[in-house]
mmCIF file of C-alpha atoms in Angstrom:
data_model
loop_
_atom_site.group_PDB
_atom_site.id
_atom_site.type_symbol
_atom_site.label_atom_id
_atom_site.label_comp_id
_atom_site.label_asym_id
_atom_site.label_seq_id
_atom_site.Cartn_x
_atom_site.Cartn_y
_atom_site.Cartn_z
ATOM 1 C CA MET A 1 -45.362 -33.481 34.581
ATOM 2 C CA SER A 2 -44.804 -36.173 37.194
ATOM 3 C CA GLY A 3 -42.214 -35.747 39.902
ATOM 4 C CA ARG A 4 -39.980 -38.380 38.235
ATOM 5 C CA ARG A 5 -40.059 -36.537 34.985
ATOM 6 C CA VAL A 6 -39.202 -33.228 36.655
ATOM 7 C CA ARG A 7 -36.173 -34.760 38.411
ATOM 8 C CA LEU A 8 -35.044 -36.365 35.111
ATOM 9 C CA ALA A 9 -35.263 -32.993 33.266
ATOM 10 C CA ARG A 10 -33.159 -31.364 35.966
ATOM 11 C CA VAL A 11 -30.564 -34.075 35.670
ATOM 12 C CA ILE A 12 -30.386 -33.720 31.855
ATOM 13 C CA GLY A 13 -30.100 -29.997 32.208
ATOM 14 C CA VAL A 14 -27.180 -30.265 34.629
ATOM 15 C CA LEU A 15 -25.443 -32.769 32.251
ATOM 16 C CA LEU A 16 -25.873 -30.394 29.237
ATOM 17 C CA VAL A 17 -24.376 -27.437 31.122
ATOM 18 C CA ALA A 18 -21.489 -29.535 32.334
ATOM 19 C CA ALA A 19 -20.821 -30.756 28.787
ATOM 20 C CA VAL A 20 -20.454 -27.237 27.375
ATOM 21 C CA PRO A 21 -16.984 -25.689 27.975
ATOM 22 C CA GLN A 22 -17.404 -22.652 30.177
ATOM 23 C CA VAL A 23 -15.842 -19.580 28.495
ATOM 24 C CA PRO A 24 -14.981 -16.526 30.637
ATOM 25 C CA LEU A 25 -17.275 -13.604 29.979
ATOM 26 C CA ALA A 26 -14.354 -11.445 28.819
ATOM 27 C CA ALA A 27 -13.448 -13.952 26.212
ATOM 28 C CA GLN A 28 -17.090 -14.314 25.101
ATOM 29 C CA ALA A 29 -17.299 -10.576 24.596
ATOM 30 C CA ALA A 30 -13.958 -10.171 22.733
ATOM 31 C CA PRO A 31 -14.594 -8.742 19.261
ATOM 32 C CA ALA A 32 -13.302 -10.553 16.168
ATOM 33 C CA ARG A 33 -9.865 -9.313 14.976
ATOM 34 C CA HIS A 34 -7.719 -9.755 11.881
ATOM 35 C CA ASP A 35 -4.524 -8.521 10.221
ATOM 36 C CA VAL A 36 -4.592 -5.318 8.146
ATOM 37 C CA ILE A 37 -1.738 -3.804 6.162
ATOM 38 C CA THR A 38 -0.708 -0.532 7.675
ATOM 39 C CA TRP A 39 2.198 0.259 5.282
ATOM 40 C CA GLY A 40 3.172 -1.096 1.887
ATOM 41 C CA ALA A 41 5.652 -0.380 -0.985
ATOM 42 C CA SER A 42 5.729 -2.179 -4.293
ATOM 43 C CA ALA A 43 8.809 -4.439 -4.820
ATOM 44 C CA ASP A 44 11.113 -4.032 -7.778
ATOM 45 C CA ARG A 45 14.757 -4.638 -8.575
ATOM 46 C CA VAL A 46 17.001 -2.027 -6.912
ATOM 47 C CA GLY A 47 20.504 -2.687 -8.089
ATOM 48 C CA GLU A 48 22.978 -5.225 -6.748
ATOM 49 C CA ALA A 49 22.838 -6.579 -3.242
ATOM 50 C CA VAL A 50 25.711 -5.922 -0.780
ATOM 51 C CA ALA A 51 26.710 -8.578 1.799
ATOM 52 C CA ASP A 52 27.196 -7.750 5.526
ATOM 53 C CA ARG A 53 25.176 -4.593 5.272
ATOM 54 C CA SER A 54 22.540 -3.243 7.648
ATOM 55 C CA TYR A 55 19.595 -1.180 6.609
ATOM 56 C CA ARG A 56 17.584 1.120 8.795
ATOM 57 C CA LEU A 57 14.299 1.717 6.971
ATOM 58 C CA VAL A 58 11.869 4.487 7.989
ATOM 59 C CA VAL A 59 8.210 3.860 7.112
ATOM 60 C CA ARG A 60 4.856 5.494 8.203
ATOM 61 C CA THR A 61 2.037 3.524 9.650
ATOM 62 C CA SER A 62 -1.537 4.362 8.601
ATOM 63 C CA VAL A 63 -3.709 2.264 10.908
ATOM 64 C CA GLY A 64 -2.894 1.267 14.505
ATOM 65 C CA GLY A 65 -3.048 -2.137 16.127
ATOM 66 C CA ASP A 66 -1.044 -4.805 17.838
ATOM 67 C CA ALA A 67 0.810 -7.999 16.830
ATOM 68 C CA LEU A 68 2.889 -6.129 14.270
ATOM 69 C CA ARG A 69 4.394 -8.185 11.432
ATOM 70 C CA ILE A 70 6.585 -7.410 8.485
ATOM 71 C CA ARG A 71 6.918 -8.992 5.036
ATOM 72 C CA LEU A 72 10.438 -9.349 3.596
ATOM 73 C CA SER A 73 10.695 -9.753 -0.108
ATOM 74 C CA ASN A 74 13.210 -11.461 -2.366
ATOM 75 C CA ALA A 75 10.897 -11.259 -5.358
ATOM 76 C CA PHE A 76 13.577 -10.122 -7.819
ATOM 77 C CA GLY A 77 16.524 -12.125 -6.328
ATOM 78 C CA ASP A 78 18.172 -14.880 -8.279
ATOM 79 C CA ARG A 79 19.392 -16.743 -5.181
ATOM 80 C CA PRO A 80 18.295 -17.117 -1.509
ATOM 81 C CA VAL A 81 19.117 -14.245 0.912
ATOM 82 C CA THR A 82 19.464 -14.705 4.695
ATOM 83 C CA PHE A 83 18.515 -12.122 7.317
ATOM 84 C CA ASP A 84 20.143 -12.872 10.637
ATOM 85 C CA SER A 85 19.058 -9.721 12.555
ATOM 86 C CA VAL A 86 15.754 -7.991 12.090
ATOM 87 C CA HIS A 87 14.341 -5.333 14.513
ATOM 88 C CA ALA A 88 11.469 -2.935 14.806
ATOM 89 C CA GLY A 89 11.706 0.390 16.578
ATOM 90 C CA ILE A 90 10.480 3.968 16.693
ATOM 91 C CA GLN A 91 12.333 6.864 15.053
ATOM 92 C CA ARG A 92 13.615 9.492 17.403
ATOM 93 C CA ALA A 93 15.494 11.616 14.851
ATOM 94 C CA GLY A 94 17.353 10.568 11.739
ATOM 95 C CA ALA A 95 18.827 7.120 12.297
ATOM 96 C CA ALA A 96 18.465 7.342 16.026
ATOM 97 C CA LEU A 97 15.603 5.369 17.772
ATOM 98 C CA VAL A 98 13.667 6.004 20.784
ATOM 99 C CA PRO A 99 15.552 4.358 23.628
ATOM 100 C CA GLY A 100 14.081 0.967 24.579
ATOM 101 C CA SER A 101 11.900 0.734 21.406
ATOM 102 C CA ASN A 102 14.090 -1.441 19.238
ATOM 103 C CA ARG A 103 12.791 -5.051 19.487
ATOM 104 C CA ARG A 104 13.916 -8.170 17.730
ATOM 105 C CA LEU A 105 11.600 -9.808 15.219
ATOM 106 C CA THR A 106 11.557 -13.568 14.727
ATOM 107 C CA PHE A 107 10.483 -15.903 12.003
ATOM 108 C CA ALA A 108 8.799 -19.164 13.033
ATOM 109 C CA GLY A 109 10.456 -18.601 16.355
ATOM 110 C CA ALA A 110 13.966 -18.295 14.875
ATOM 111 C CA ARG A 111 16.165 -15.156 14.916
ATOM 112 C CA SER A 112 17.207 -15.652 11.298
ATOM 113 C CA VAL A 113 15.356 -16.560 8.148
ATOM 114 C CA THR A 114 16.364 -17.416 4.659
ATOM 115 C CA VAL A 115 14.093 -16.190 1.871
ATOM 116 C CA PRO A 116 14.190 -18.157 -1.417
ATOM 117 C CA ALA A 117 14.560 -16.472 -4.694
ATOM 118 C CA GLY A 118 11.315 -15.033 -5.875
ATOM 119 C CA ALA A 119 9.644 -15.511 -2.485
ATOM 120 C CA THR A 120 8.369 -13.441 0.471
ATOM 121 C CA VAL A 121 8.283 -14.297 4.149
ATOM 122 C CA LEU A 122 6.250 -12.972 7.120
ATOM 123 C CA SER A 123 7.719 -12.351 10.614
ATOM 124 C CA ASP A 124 6.143 -13.644 13.712
ATOM 125 C CA PRO A 125 3.687 -11.165 15.410
ATOM 126 C CA LEU A 126 5.485 -8.724 17.762
ATOM 127 C CA PRO A 127 3.762 -8.304 21.174
ATOM 128 C CA GLY A 128 2.570 -4.770 21.939
ATOM 129 C CA LYS A 129 0.768 -1.966 20.149
ATOM 130 C CA ALA A 130 1.802 0.254 17.217
ATOM 131 C CA ALA A 131 0.029 3.564 16.787
ATOM 132 C CA ALA A 132 -1.261 5.096 13.511
ATOM 133 C CA GLY A 133 0.863 7.846 12.078
ATOM 134 C CA LEU A 134 3.984 6.382 13.654
ATOM 135 C CA ASN A 135 7.485 6.681 12.111
ATOM 136 C CA LEU A 136 8.326 2.953 12.398
ATOM 137 C CA VAL A 137 11.904 1.863 11.814
ATOM 138 C CA ILE A 138 12.740 -1.615 10.463
ATOM 139 C CA SER A 139 16.399 -2.477 10.766
ATOM 140 C CA LEU A 140 17.788 -5.563 9.133
ATOM 141 C CA HIS A 141 21.059 -7.166 8.333
ATOM 142 C CA SER A 142 22.045 -9.784 5.772
ATOM 143 C CA PRO A 143 25.391 -11.535 5.927
ATOM 144 C CA ASP A 144 25.189 -13.061 2.439
ATOM 145 C CA ALA A 145 23.127 -10.819 0.156
ATOM 146 C CA ALA A 146 24.339 -11.069 -3.423
ATOM 147 C CA GLY A 147 22.967 -10.725 -6.923
ATOM 148 C CA PRO A 148 19.891 -8.531 -7.739
ATOM 149 C CA ALA A 149 18.472 -6.727 -4.640
ATOM 150 C CA THR A 150 14.708 -6.377 -4.110
ATOM 151 C CA GLY A 151 13.228 -3.182 -2.806
ATOM 152 C CA HIS A 152 11.438 0.003 -3.673
ATOM 153 C CA GLY A 153 13.552 2.522 -5.519
ATOM 154 C CA MET A 154 11.917 5.887 -4.972
ATOM 155 C CA ALA A 155 10.977 6.086 -1.320
ATOM 156 C CA MET A 156 10.738 9.892 -0.998
ATOM 157 C CA GLN A 157 11.918 9.091 2.518
ATOM 158 C CA THR A 158 15.442 9.104 3.919
ATOM 159 C CA SER A 159 16.616 5.739 5.349
ATOM 160 C CA TYR A 160 19.982 4.710 6.445
ATOM 161 C CA ALA A 161 22.650 1.977 5.909
ATOM 162 C CA ALA A 162 25.852 0.713 7.562
ATOM 163 C CA GLN A 163 28.407 -1.908 6.939
ATOM 164 C CA GLY A 164 28.299 -4.715 9.419
ATOM 165 C CA ASP A 165 25.500 -5.910 11.728
ATOM 166 C CA HIS A 166 24.155 -2.901 13.656
ATOM 167 C CA ALA A 167 20.447 -3.688 13.365
ATOM 168 C CA ALA A 168 20.051 -4.140 17.140
ATOM 169 C CA GLU A 169 21.576 -0.744 18.002
ATOM 170 C CA GLU A 170 19.364 2.219 18.843
ATOM 171 C CA GLY A 171 22.029 4.835 18.281
ATOM 172 C CA ALA A 172 22.733 6.441 14.977
ATOM 173 C CA GLY A 173 26.516 6.225 15.113
ATOM 174 C CA HIS A 174 27.167 3.474 12.602
ATOM 175 C CA PHE A 175 24.354 4.447 10.221
ATOM 176 C CA THR A 176 26.341 7.140 8.404
ATOM 177 C CA ASP A 177 25.043 6.353 4.795
ATOM 178 C CA THR A 178 21.842 7.920 3.798
ATOM 179 C CA ILE A 179 19.691 6.129 1.210
ATOM 180 C CA GLY A 180 16.517 7.004 -0.787
ATOM 181 C CA SER A 181 15.215 3.471 -1.274
ATOM 182 C CA TRP A 182 13.611 0.825 0.944
ATOM 183 C CA PHE A 183 15.462 -2.609 0.656
ATOM 184 C CA TYR A 184 13.764 -5.976 1.082
ATOM 185 C CA LEU A 185 10.817 -4.698 3.072
ATOM 186 C CA ASP A 186 7.453 -4.463 1.241
ATOM 187 C CA ALA A 187 4.757 -4.580 3.918
ATOM 188 C CA VAL A 188 3.946 -4.005 7.492
ATOM 189 C CA THR A 189 0.668 -5.346 9.092
ATOM 190 C CA VAL A 190 -1.029 -4.985 12.408
ATOM 191 C CA ARG A 191 -3.903 -6.909 14.095
ATOM 192 C CA THR A 192 -7.021 -4.864 14.662
ATOM 193 C CA SER A 193 -10.805 -5.033 14.660
ATOM 194 C CA ALA A 194 -12.259 -7.391 11.945
ATOM 195 C CA THR A 195 -14.412 -4.407 10.857
ATOM 196 C CA THR A 196 -11.352 -2.383 9.916
ATOM 197 C CA GLY A 197 -9.924 -2.576 6.340
ATOM 198 C CA ALA A 198 -7.459 -0.985 4.051
ATOM 199 C CA VAL A 199 -7.249 0.585 0.636
ATOM 200 C CA ALA A 200 -4.433 -0.251 -1.742
ATOM 201 C CA ALA A 201 -3.485 2.415 -4.288
ATOM 202 C CA LEU A 202 -2.274 0.856 -7.404
ATOM 203 C CA GLY A 203 -0.456 3.515 -9.433
ATOM 204 C CA ASP A 204 2.578 5.152 -11.048
ATOM 205 C CA SER A 205 4.876 8.049 -10.144
ATOM 206 C CA ILE A 206 2.066 10.307 -9.063
ATOM 207 C CA THR A 207 1.007 7.722 -6.472
ATOM 208 C CA ASP A 208 4.645 6.937 -5.700
ATOM 209 C CA GLY A 209 4.977 10.653 -4.697
ATOM 210 C CA TRP A 210 7.348 12.045 -7.292
ATOM 211 C CA GLU A 211 7.810 15.802 -6.746
ATOM 212 C CA SER A 212 6.104 15.790 -3.376
ATOM 213 C CA SER A 213 8.206 17.002 -0.431
ATOM 214 C CA ALA A 214 10.545 14.279 0.718
ATOM 215 C CA ASP A 215 10.489 13.126 4.347
ATOM 216 C CA LEU A 216 7.170 14.904 5.086
ATOM 217 C CA ASN A 217 4.700 12.224 3.804
ATOM 218 C CA ARG A 218 2.945 14.399 1.324
ATOM 219 C CA ARG A 219 2.106 11.727 -1.333
ATOM 220 C CA TRP A 220 -1.609 11.739 -2.089
ATOM 221 C CA PRO A 221 -2.052 8.358 -0.352
ATOM 222 C CA ASP A 222 -0.480 9.948 2.791
ATOM 223 C CA TYR A 223 -2.941 12.688 2.791
ATOM 224 C CA LEU A 224 -5.760 10.167 2.333
ATOM 225 C CA ALA A 225 -4.450 8.196 5.263
ATOM 226 C CA ARG A 226 -4.661 11.316 7.458
ATOM 227 C CA ARG A 227 -8.236 11.966 6.273
ATOM 228 C CA LEU A 228 -9.275 8.404 7.065
ATOM 229 C CA ALA A 229 -7.707 8.628 10.546
ATOM 230 C CA ALA A 230 -9.743 11.688 11.308
ATOM 231 C CA ALA A 231 -12.994 10.589 9.676
ATOM 232 C CA PRO A 232 -15.683 9.592 12.284
ATOM 233 C CA GLY A 233 -17.093 6.137 11.637
ATOM 234 C CA ALA A 234 -14.604 5.223 8.926
ATOM 235 C CA THR A 235 -13.819 1.444 8.831
ATOM 236 C CA VAL A 236 -11.238 1.703 6.038
ATOM 237 C CA ARG A 237 -8.235 3.028 7.948
ATOM 238 C CA GLY A 238 -5.156 1.418 6.387
ATOM 239 C CA VAL A 239 -3.474 2.805 3.248
ATOM 240 C CA ALA A 240 -0.959 0.816 1.252
ATOM 241 C CA ASN A 241 0.902 2.897 -1.379
ATOM 242 C CA GLU A 242 1.511 0.466 -4.250
ATOM 243 C CA GLY A 243 2.775 3.063 -6.773
ATOM 244 C CA ILE A 244 5.920 2.575 -8.848
ATOM 245 C CA SER A 245 7.364 5.519 -10.825
ATOM 246 C CA GLY A 246 7.018 4.945 -14.553
ATOM 247 C CA ASN A 247 4.677 2.024 -14.152
ATOM 248 C CA LYS A 248 2.213 1.036 -16.810
ATOM 249 C CA VAL A 249 -1.050 -0.959 -16.854
ATOM 250 C CA LEU A 250 -0.116 -3.257 -19.704
ATOM 251 C CA ALA A 251 3.654 -3.559 -20.189
ATOM 252 C CA ASP A 252 6.535 -4.351 -17.868
ATOM 253 C CA GLY A 253 9.360 -1.846 -17.647
ATOM 254 C CA ALA A 254 9.443 0.376 -14.573
ATOM 255 C CA GLY A 255 8.436 -2.566 -12.423
ATOM 256 C CA ARG A 256 6.101 -5.295 -13.467
ATOM 257 C CA SER A 257 2.971 -3.984 -15.071
ATOM 258 C CA ALA A 258 -0.098 -3.340 -13.006
ATOM 259 C CA LEU A 259 -1.604 -6.490 -14.423
ATOM 260 C CA ASN A 260 1.451 -8.585 -13.576
ATOM 261 C CA ARG A 261 1.952 -7.256 -10.031
ATOM 262 C CA LEU A 262 -1.691 -7.047 -8.956
ATOM 263 C CA GLU A 263 -1.582 -10.331 -6.954
ATOM 264 C CA ARG A 264 1.692 -9.674 -5.105
ATOM 265 C CA ASP A 265 1.397 -5.952 -4.530
ATOM 266 C CA VAL A 266 -2.290 -5.712 -3.737
ATOM 267 C CA LEU A 267 -4.439 -8.876 -3.429
ATOM 268 C CA SER A 268 -1.973 -10.826 -1.315
ATOM 269 C CA HIS A 269 -1.972 -8.205 1.532
ATOM 270 C CA PRO A 270 -4.328 -8.886 4.480
ATOM 271 C CA GLY A 271 -7.246 -6.642 5.197
ATOM 272 C CA VAL A 272 -7.328 -4.880 1.822
ATOM 273 C CA ARG A 273 -11.027 -4.086 1.186
ATOM 274 C CA THR A 274 -10.580 -1.660 -1.715
ATOM 275 C CA VAL A 275 -8.303 -1.217 -4.679
ATOM 276 C CA LEU A 276 -7.922 2.303 -6.022
ATOM 277 C CA VAL A 277 -6.501 2.175 -9.617
ATOM 278 C CA PHE A 278 -4.748 5.298 -10.816
ATOM 279 C CA GLU A 279 -2.653 4.254 -13.828
ATOM 280 C CA GLY A 280 -2.622 4.737 -17.585
ATOM 281 C CA VAL A 281 -0.738 7.907 -18.359
ATOM 282 C CA ASN A 282 2.581 6.075 -18.984
ATOM 283 C CA ASP A 283 0.879 3.631 -21.374
ATOM 284 C CA ILE A 284 -0.630 6.564 -23.282
ATOM 285 C CA LYS A 285 2.338 8.898 -23.486
ATOM 286 C CA ALA A 286 4.883 6.234 -24.460
ATOM 287 C CA HIS A 287 3.447 6.163 -28.079
ATOM 288 C CA THR A 288 3.841 2.400 -28.341
ATOM 289 C CA GLY A 289 0.639 1.959 -30.187
ATOM 290 C CA VAL A 290 -1.454 1.293 -27.123
ATOM 291 C CA THR A 291 -5.079 2.103 -27.914
ATOM 292 C CA ALA A 292 -7.928 3.119 -25.606
ATOM 293 C CA GLY A 293 -9.374 -0.380 -26.318
ATOM 294 C CA ASP A 294 -6.196 -1.950 -25.048
ATOM 295 C CA LEU A 295 -6.301 0.047 -21.825
ATOM 296 C CA VAL A 296 -9.971 -0.631 -21.363
ATOM 297 C CA ALA A 297 -9.267 -4.376 -21.571
ATOM 298 C CA GLY A 298 -6.566 -3.940 -18.969
ATOM 299 C CA TYR A 299 -8.846 -2.009 -16.582
ATOM 300 C CA ARG A 300 -11.556 -4.637 -16.953
ATOM 301 C CA GLU A 301 -9.098 -7.402 -16.078
ATOM 302 C CA ILE A 302 -7.853 -5.532 -12.988
ATOM 303 C CA ALA A 303 -11.481 -5.002 -11.839
ATOM 304 C CA GLU A 304 -12.561 -8.594 -12.578
ATOM 305 C CA ARG A 305 -9.629 -10.140 -10.713
ATOM 306 C CA SER A 306 -10.062 -7.785 -7.795
ATOM 307 C CA HIS A 307 -13.750 -8.426 -7.603
ATOM 308 C CA ALA A 308 -13.145 -12.189 -7.788
ATOM 309 C CA ALA A 309 -10.933 -11.693 -4.699
ATOM 310 C CA GLY A 310 -13.745 -9.954 -2.872
ATOM 311 C CA LYS A 311 -12.418 -6.409 -3.228
ATOM 312 C CA CYS A 312 -14.151 -3.130 -4.060
ATOM 313 C CA VAL A 313 -12.555 -1.299 -7.018
ATOM 314 C CA VAL A 314 -12.454 2.458 -7.470
ATOM 315 C CA GLY A 315 -11.170 3.740 -10.840
ATOM 316 C CA ALA A 316 -9.388 7.117 -10.991
ATOM 317 C CA THR A 317 -9.447 9.079 -14.163
ATOM 318 C CA VAL A 318 -6.057 9.853 -15.951
ATOM 319 C CA GLY A 319 -4.876 13.367 -15.285
ATOM 320 C CA PRO A 320 -3.985 16.017 -17.914
ATOM 321 C CA PHE A 321 -0.372 16.263 -19.190
ATOM 322 C CA LYS A 322 -0.263 18.797 -22.011
ATOM 323 C CA GLY A 323 3.114 20.562 -21.865
ATOM 324 C CA TRP A 324 4.958 17.264 -21.063
ATOM 325 C CA SER A 325 7.387 16.432 -23.880
ATOM 326 C CA GLU A 326 5.463 13.312 -24.926
ATOM 327 C CA TRP A 327 2.058 14.945 -25.159
ATOM 328 C CA ASP A 328 0.329 15.258 -28.555
ATOM 329 C CA PRO A 329 -3.290 15.365 -29.758
ATOM 330 C CA ALA A 330 -3.365 11.682 -30.529
ATOM 331 C CA ALA A 331 -2.351 10.802 -26.970
ATOM 332 C CA GLU A 332 -4.890 13.269 -25.651
ATOM 333 C CA ALA A 333 -7.619 11.617 -27.685
ATOM 334 C CA VAL A 334 -6.751 8.238 -26.110
ATOM 335 C CA ARG A 335 -6.827 9.839 -22.616
ATOM 336 C CA GLN A 336 -10.258 11.357 -23.208
ATOM 337 C CA GLU A 337 -11.652 7.994 -24.444
ATOM 338 C CA VAL A 338 -10.162 6.125 -21.502
ATOM 339 C CA ASN A 339 -11.554 8.629 -19.012
ATOM 340 C CA ALA A 340 -15.018 8.369 -20.575
ATOM 341 C CA PHE A 341 -14.814 4.586 -20.007
ATOM 342 C CA ILE A 342 -13.702 5.032 -16.375
ATOM 343 C CA ARG A 343 -16.493 7.477 -15.649
ATOM 344 C CA ASP A 344 -19.403 5.899 -17.438
ATOM 345 C CA SER A 345 -18.939 2.178 -18.060
ATOM 346 C CA GLY A 346 -19.901 0.894 -14.632
ATOM 347 C CA THR A 347 -16.833 -1.345 -14.533
ATOM 348 C CA PHE A 348 -15.701 0.220 -11.267
ATOM 349 C CA ASP A 349 -17.641 0.294 -7.999
ATOM 350 C CA ALA A 350 -16.954 4.107 -7.774
ATOM 351 C CA VAL A 351 -14.889 6.751 -9.607
ATOM 352 C CA ALA A 352 -12.338 9.156 -8.261
ATOM 353 C CA ASP A 353 -12.291 11.884 -10.929
ATOM 354 C CA PHE A 354 -8.678 13.038 -10.560
ATOM 355 C CA ASP A 355 -8.734 14.520 -14.092
ATOM 356 C CA ARG A 356 -11.480 16.914 -13.008
ATOM 357 C CA ILE A 357 -9.556 17.946 -9.846
ATOM 358 C CA LEU A 358 -6.205 18.558 -11.630
ATOM 359 C CA ARG A 359 -7.236 20.162 -14.946
ATOM 360 C CA SER A 360 -7.119 23.847 -15.656
ATOM 361 C CA PRO A 361 -10.458 25.512 -16.243
ATOM 362 C CA TYR A 362 -8.845 27.581 -19.023
ATOM 363 C CA ASP A 363 -7.249 24.591 -20.778
ATOM 364 C CA PRO A 364 -8.539 21.241 -19.537
ATOM 365 C CA GLU A 365 -5.732 19.385 -21.335
ATOM 366 C CA ARG A 366 -3.247 21.015 -18.907
ATOM 367 C CA ILE A 367 -2.790 20.596 -15.179
ATOM 368 C CA MET A 368 -3.884 23.666 -13.163
ATOM 369 C CA PRO A 369 -0.827 25.909 -12.600
ATOM 370 C CA PHE A 370 -1.582 26.031 -8.859
ATOM 371 C CA PHE A 371 -1.148 22.241 -8.763
ATOM 372 C CA ASP A 372 1.698 21.845 -11.260
ATOM 373 C CA ASN A 373 5.194 21.108 -9.913
ATOM 374 C CA GLY A 374 6.572 22.563 -13.187
ATOM 375 C CA ASP A 375 6.857 19.548 -15.432
ATOM 376 C CA HIS A 376 3.097 19.680 -16.421
ATOM 377 C CA LEU A 377 2.479 16.082 -15.298
ATOM 378 C CA HIS A 378 3.168 15.600 -11.611
ATOM 379 C CA PRO A 379 1.206 17.496 -8.967
ATOM 380 C CA ASN A 380 3.028 19.473 -6.254
ATOM 381 C CA ASP A 381 2.093 19.033 -2.556
ATOM 382 C CA LYS A 382 -1.082 21.137 -3.015
ATOM 383 C CA GLY A 383 -2.119 18.974 -5.932
ATOM 384 C CA MET A 384 -1.424 15.804 -3.941
ATOM 385 C CA GLN A 385 -3.617 17.036 -1.127
ATOM 386 C CA ALA A 386 -6.356 18.014 -3.629
ATOM 387 C CA LEU A 387 -6.426 14.521 -5.027
ATOM 388 C CA ALA A 388 -6.766 12.971 -1.570
ATOM 389 C CA ASP A 389 -9.441 15.467 -0.568
ATOM 390 C CA SER A 390 -11.481 14.595 -3.587
ATOM 391 C CA VAL A 391 -11.849 10.902 -2.828
ATOM 392 C CA ASP A 392 -15.290 10.057 -1.473
ATOM 393 C CA LEU A 393 -14.454 8.138 1.667
ATOM 394 C CA LYS A 394 -17.739 6.327 1.513
ATOM 395 C CA SER A 395 -16.691 4.798 -1.800
ATOM 396 C CA LEU A 396 -13.856 3.033 -0.016
ATOM 397 C CA GLU A 397 -16.219 1.234 2.335
ATOM 398 C CA CYS A 398 -18.020 -1.072 -0.106
ATOM 399 C CA ALA A 399 -17.471 -4.768 0.450
ATOM 400 C CA ALA A 400 -17.237 -5.736 -3.235
ATOM 401 C CA GLY A 401 -18.006 -9.405 -3.691
ATOM 402 C CA PRO A 402 -20.838 -10.081 -6.106
ATOM 403 C CA ARG A 403 -21.523 -6.783 -7.887
ATOM 404 C CA ALA A 404 -25.274 -7.056 -8.261
ATOM 405 C CA ASN A 405 -25.774 -3.799 -6.451
ATOM 406 C CA ALA A 406 -22.512 -2.030 -7.290
ATOM 407 C CA PRO A 407 -22.938 1.682 -8.110
ATOM 408 C CA THR A 408 -21.980 3.135 -11.441
ATOM 409 C CA ALA A 409 -20.112 6.276 -12.181
ATOM 410 C CA THR A 410 -23.443 8.124 -12.582
ATOM 411 C CA ASP A 411 -25.189 6.884 -9.462
#
């Protein structure tokens, strides 16, 4: 190459370098991040709203991160509701917060937000970090709440209420009313590594935690969250409990049906990688004429819609309930047919065989006495832990999407 060409190449090289924005090395090395749900509770109607009331809601995080956000829901309201004071803090004891932890949340930069009837709204990200396994406290006040209130009825967690605006306070003095429901709050998210995901448990009263020990986080999704937190290499860390007591796959009643609430309660949440479906016993035991074929069609629709949204789907078999007042041989026959479908059809990416874990070896139509809380349907704390311990954590890691290589129940 001639000297003139060498000089020209050097000039072009300098121009190209100058034309490219220079990014600091730290920024170049920063890993990708995204939002992941760390706590969730399915919304339903919870009685009539009360104006000028503060709620102090205690929830448990499952995955840590920063840029915490909350989602407020007016899904079942028939008019707009305004929140003029919303804070996030850390529980010290009861309604008292750790001093200095209660911080105001904003919405599009404003201190107040009005949520239209039937809608949800996300807060702005809150600077700072939130740890996994944290008793987070969301305090909120509405000056004008009226009509049907939205929330989650059976929290299995004590929260608190007070008349007037006391959301900013860290002391417990005004929060003299104890409540067993969460009002208006249906999700908390954090920002974390883009490789970290969450599992959403779509279920009924067993998932909701009925008959587990209150205030101790002993629902089976809680035990699962603790397993995931301790599992080396696990990338699914978040757990959203989307159970509603009495819920059905096919029919509205105790909450919207699983089919009707799938989008709002599961697919709309950020970072959900896997849907774990554990529903069906309420459809079966209600004796409304629901057949195994009807339930199979429902399960297929849940799986198809979840896969279309890019989620992995794990199907859990329906547990035994002989001894419950609505049990009879006809209902048992439907349960057996449904469970055969869940195990063997290949509809799901993996199977959690909760029936096998719960059933008695002496009478497989009954729940094992060691796991039975006494009503012959709902597991006690030991049963809840056994369900969580039986979940194959690797089954929660699949990326779903096109199912060309999806495992079947017999793989």
